[in-house]
Amino acid sequence: MKRKIIVGNWKMNPTTLSEAVNLFKKVKNTAQRLAHTHVIVCPPFPYITKFTSSTAKPSVGIGAQNAFFEERGAFTGEVSPVMLRDLGVSHVIIGHSERRAEGESDEIVAKKVQAVLESGIHPIVCVGEKDRDAHGLYLDILRIQIKNSLAMIPKRLANQLVIAYEPVWAIGSKEPMEPAVIEETVIFIRKILADIFGQENALRTVILYGGSINFRNAPDIIIRGKVDGLLVGGESVNIPGFTELLKAVDVV
Ligand code: PEP
């Protein structure tokens, strides 16, 4: 059975350290019992050092929700990938639609992706159309977004890349995309990746789906959507829901 990757994006939750510690403890307890699933949680920056571990293969990987493209210097409020690597962070979400909505362009995303890769961390690059038109224009929009966002990746590091396909209209909407449509779009994304990095890299790239995943729909989306895993927002901070999700996904 292929190992699935489940990433929990906590976003700006929870609001206290004690709640965060409790949530992490519960995720870790469940993750330790999974045989076929790698769990990564992405807490807000202030909580990260509470959860990183010096063990080579921790039962829960730690990710960040953003990173800047410079290593150090006069960049007030920014956090560099090198700092995150030093803390034991293994993954960083880059170009989430909530950040793109705040003005993060494809060009900035591309610089961040390059910096994260060079620091030795896996970027989880979020891509996805804002809506779907009847004429298929969204396919061009998606292609351009992917090409521009990945424009600065050194080919030697392409195998470290993770893509999260997140149609913006499906995020936080209670209705995920139809699994058959996810499968189709993932094939389309792999074709674009093949144009950029070659077929071999494209086939090896981990592609996640994100958008209104819960414990009920997660197994079906993995099986019929043919994705390597999921990026989970709201359900990742709901202890009973995320626990059920991890258990359900582990056996499909
Ligand atoms: C997200 O914001 O990355 C996400 C997938 O959110 P949700 O699961 O809440 O739709």
Coordinates of C-alpha atoms and ligand atoms in Angstrom, one line a residue:
M1 CA 0.0 0.0 0.0
K2 CA 1.4 3.4 -1.0
R3 CA 2.2 5.8 1.8
K4 CA -0.2 8.8 1.8
I5 CA 0.7 12.2 3.0
I6 CA -1.7 14.2 5.1
V7 CA -0.8 17.8 5.8
G8 CA -2.8 19.8 8.4
N9 CA -2.8 23.5 7.8
W10 CA -3.8 25.0 11.1
K11 CA -3.9 28.5 9.6
M12 CA -4.2 31.1 12.5
N13 CA -5.5 28.5 15.0
P14 CA -5.7 27.8 17.9
T15 CA -5.4 31.0 19.8
T16 CA -3.5 29.7 22.9
L17 CA -0.4 27.6 23.3
S18 CA -2.1 25.1 25.7
E19 CA -4.8 24.4 23.1
A20 CA -2.1 23.9 20.4
V21 CA -0.2 21.5 22.7
N22 CA -3.3 19.5 23.3
L23 CA -4.2 19.4 19.6
F24 CA -0.7 18.3 18.7
K25 CA -0.6 15.6 21.4
K26 CA -3.8 14.1 20.0
V27 CA -2.5 14.2 16.4
K28 CA 0.7 12.5 17.5
N29 CA -1.1 9.8 19.4
T30 CA -3.0 8.9 16.3
A31 CA -0.1 9.3 13.9
Q32 CA 2.0 6.9 15.9
R33 CA -0.5 4.1 15.2
L34 CA -0.7 4.6 11.4
A35 CA 1.2 2.3 9.1
H36 CA 0.6 3.8 5.7
T37 CA 0.3 7.6 6.3
H38 CA 2.8 10.3 6.9
V39 CA 1.3 13.2 8.9
I40 CA 2.7 16.7 8.8
V41 CA 1.2 19.6 10.7
C42 CA 1.7 23.3 9.9
P43 CA 1.1 25.3 13.1
P44 CA 1.4 29.1 13.4
F45 CA 5.1 30.2 13.7
P46 CA 5.0 30.8 17.5
Y47 CA 4.1 27.2 18.3
I48 CA 6.7 25.5 16.0
T49 CA 9.5 25.0 18.4
K50 CA 7.1 23.3 20.8
F51 CA 6.6 20.5 18.3
T52 CA 9.8 20.0 16.4
S53 CA 11.9 17.0 17.4
S54 CA 15.5 16.1 16.9
T55 CA 14.6 12.5 15.9
A56 CA 15.4 11.6 12.3
K57 CA 11.9 10.2 11.7
P58 CA 9.4 11.9 13.9
S59 CA 5.9 10.5 13.9
V60 CA 4.6 13.9 12.9
G61 CA 6.5 16.1 10.6
I62 CA 6.4 19.8 11.2
G63 CA 5.7 22.3 8.5
A64 CA 5.4 26.1 8.3
Q65 CA 2.7 28.1 6.6
N66 CA 5.0 30.6 4.9
A67 CA 8.7 31.6 4.5
F68 CA 10.5 34.6 3.0
F69 CA 12.9 34.3 0.1
E70 CA 16.0 35.9 1.7
E71 CA 18.2 34.1 4.2
R72 CA 18.7 37.0 6.7
G73 CA 18.7 40.8 6.9
A74 CA 16.5 43.9 7.3
F75 CA 13.1 42.3 6.5
T76 CA 10.9 43.1 9.5
G77 CA 8.3 40.5 10.3
E78 CA 9.7 37.9 7.9
V79 CA 11.0 34.4 8.7
S80 CA 13.6 32.7 6.5
P81 CA 13.7 29.1 5.3
V82 CA 17.2 28.7 6.8
M83 CA 15.8 29.6 10.3
L84 CA 13.0 27.0 9.8
R85 CA 15.4 24.3 8.7
D86 CA 17.5 24.9 11.8
L87 CA 14.4 24.3 13.9
G88 CA 13.7 21.0 12.2
V89 CA 10.9 22.1 9.9
S90 CA 10.6 19.7 7.0
H91 CA 7.9 21.4 4.8
V92 CA 6.7 24.9 4.1
I93 CA 3.4 25.8 2.4
I94 CA 4.1 28.4 -0.2
G95 CA 1.6 30.4 -2.3
H96 CA -1.6 29.5 -0.3
S97 CA -4.6 31.2 -1.9
E98 CA -5.2 33.2 1.3
R99 CA -1.7 34.7 0.9
R100 CA -2.1 35.2 -2.9
A101 CA -5.3 37.1 -2.0
E102 CA -3.2 39.4 0.1
G103 CA -1.0 40.2 -2.9
E104 CA 1.5 37.4 -3.1
S105 CA 2.2 37.2 -6.8
D106 CA 3.5 34.2 -8.8
E107 CA 6.9 35.9 -9.0
I108 CA 7.1 36.2 -5.2
V109 CA 6.0 32.5 -4.9
A110 CA 8.7 31.5 -7.4
K111 CA 11.4 33.2 -5.3
K112 CA 10.1 31.7 -2.1
V113 CA 10.0 28.2 -3.7
Q114 CA 13.6 28.5 -4.8
A115 CA 14.8 29.7 -1.4
V116 CA 12.9 27.0 0.4
L117 CA 14.4 24.3 -1.8
E118 CA 17.9 25.6 -1.5
S119 CA 17.6 25.5 2.3
G120 CA 16.8 21.8 2.2
I121 CA 13.1 22.0 2.9
H122 CA 10.2 20.6 0.8
P123 CA 8.0 23.5 -0.5
I124 CA 4.3 22.6 -0.7
V125 CA 3.3 24.9 -3.5
C126 CA -0.4 25.7 -3.6
V127 CA -2.0 26.2 -7.1
G128 CA -5.6 26.3 -8.2
E129 CA -8.0 28.3 -10.2
K130 CA -10.4 30.8 -8.6
D131 CA -13.4 29.5 -10.5
R132 CA -14.2 27.3 -13.5
D133 CA -15.7 28.8 -16.6
A134 CA -17.6 26.7 -19.2
H135 CA -15.0 27.4 -22.0
G136 CA -12.0 25.9 -20.1
L137 CA -10.1 29.2 -19.7
Y138 CA -9.3 28.1 -16.2
L139 CA -6.9 25.5 -17.7
D140 CA -4.8 28.3 -19.2
I141 CA -4.9 30.2 -16.0
L142 CA -3.8 27.1 -14.1
R143 CA -1.0 26.4 -16.5
I144 CA 0.4 29.9 -16.4
Q145 CA 0.2 30.0 -12.6
I146 CA 2.1 26.7 -12.3
K147 CA 4.7 27.7 -14.8
N148 CA 5.3 31.1 -13.2
S149 CA 5.3 29.8 -9.6
L150 CA 7.9 27.1 -10.5
A151 CA 10.0 29.3 -12.8
M152 CA 13.0 29.4 -10.5
I153 CA 13.4 25.8 -9.4
P154 CA 16.8 24.4 -10.0
K155 CA 16.2 21.1 -11.9
R156 CA 18.4 19.1 -9.5
L157 CA 16.0 19.9 -6.7
A158 CA 12.8 19.3 -8.6
N159 CA 12.3 15.9 -6.9
Q160 CA 11.8 17.7 -3.6
L161 CA 8.8 19.6 -4.7
V162 CA 5.2 18.9 -3.4
I163 CA 2.2 20.4 -5.2
A164 CA -1.1 21.1 -3.5
Y165 CA -3.9 21.4 -6.0
E166 CA -6.4 23.6 -4.2
P167 CA -9.2 25.0 -6.4
V168 CA -9.9 28.3 -4.6
W169 CA -13.7 27.9 -4.9
A170 CA -13.5 24.6 -3.0
I171 CA -11.6 25.9 0.0
G172 CA -13.7 26.2 3.2
S173 CA -16.9 25.7 1.1
K174 CA -18.1 22.4 2.6
E175 CA -18.2 20.9 -1.0
P176 CA -15.0 19.4 -2.3
M177 CA -14.4 18.9 -6.0
E178 CA -15.7 15.7 -7.6
P179 CA -13.0 13.0 -7.4
A180 CA -13.2 12.3 -11.1
V181 CA -12.5 15.9 -11.9
I182 CA -9.6 15.9 -9.4
E183 CA -8.1 13.0 -11.2
E184 CA -8.4 14.8 -14.6
T185 CA -6.8 17.9 -13.2
V186 CA -4.0 16.0 -11.6
I187 CA -3.2 14.5 -15.0
F188 CA -3.2 18.0 -16.5
I189 CA -0.9 19.2 -13.7
R190 CA 1.5 16.3 -14.3
K191 CA 1.7 17.2 -18.0
I192 CA 2.7 20.8 -17.1
L193 CA 5.3 19.5 -14.7
A194 CA 6.6 17.2 -17.5
D195 CA 7.0 20.2 -19.7
I196 CA 9.1 21.9 -17.1
F197 CA 11.1 19.1 -15.4
G198 CA 10.7 16.1 -17.7
Q199 CA 8.4 13.1 -17.5
E200 CA 10.4 11.2 -14.8
N201 CA 10.3 14.1 -12.3
A202 CA 6.7 14.8 -13.2
L203 CA 5.6 11.2 -12.4
R204 CA 7.5 11.3 -9.1
T205 CA 6.1 14.7 -7.9
V206 CA 3.9 14.4 -4.9
I207 CA 0.5 16.0 -5.6
L208 CA -2.0 16.7 -2.9
Y209 CA -5.6 17.8 -3.1
G210 CA -7.0 20.5 -0.8
G211 CA -10.4 22.0 -0.4
S212 CA -13.2 21.1 2.1
I213 CA -11.8 17.7 3.1
N214 CA -13.3 16.0 6.1
F215 CA -13.2 12.6 7.6
R216 CA -16.2 11.4 5.5
N217 CA -14.9 12.4 2.0
A218 CA -11.1 12.0 2.5
P219 CA -10.9 8.2 1.6
D220 CA -12.9 8.6 -1.6
I221 CA -10.9 11.6 -2.7
I222 CA -7.6 9.7 -2.2
I223 CA -8.9 6.6 -4.0
R224 CA -10.9 8.0 -6.9
G225 CA -9.1 11.4 -7.1
K226 CA -5.8 9.4 -7.4
V227 CA -3.8 11.9 -5.4
D228 CA -0.8 11.2 -3.2
G229 CA -2.4 12.8 -0.2
L230 CA -4.4 15.8 1.1
L231 CA -3.9 19.3 2.4
V232 CA -6.5 19.7 5.1
G233 CA -7.5 23.1 6.5
G234 CA -10.6 23.4 8.8
E235 CA -10.8 19.7 9.7
S236 CA -7.1 19.6 10.8
V237 CA -8.0 21.6 14.0
N238 CA -11.1 19.6 14.8
I239 CA -9.7 16.8 17.0
P240 CA -12.4 14.2 16.6
G241 CA -12.7 14.8 12.8
F242 CA -8.9 14.8 12.1
T243 CA -8.4 11.7 14.2
E244 CA -11.1 9.9 12.2
L245 CA -9.7 11.2 8.9
L246 CA -6.2 9.9 9.7
K247 CA -7.5 6.5 10.6
A248 CA -9.8 6.3 7.6
V249 CA -7.1 7.4 5.1
D250 CA -4.6 4.9 6.5
V251 CA -6.5 1.9 5.4
V252 CA -7.3 2.9 1.8
Ligands
PEP1 C1 -6.7 25.2 2.9 O1 -7.0 26.3 3.2 O2 -5.6 24.9 2.5 C2 -7.8 24.2 2.9 C3 -7.7 23.1 2.2 O3 -8.9 24.6 3.7 P1 -10.2 23.7 4.0 O4 -9.8 22.3 4.2 O5 -10.8 24.3 5.2 O6 -11.1 23.9 2.8

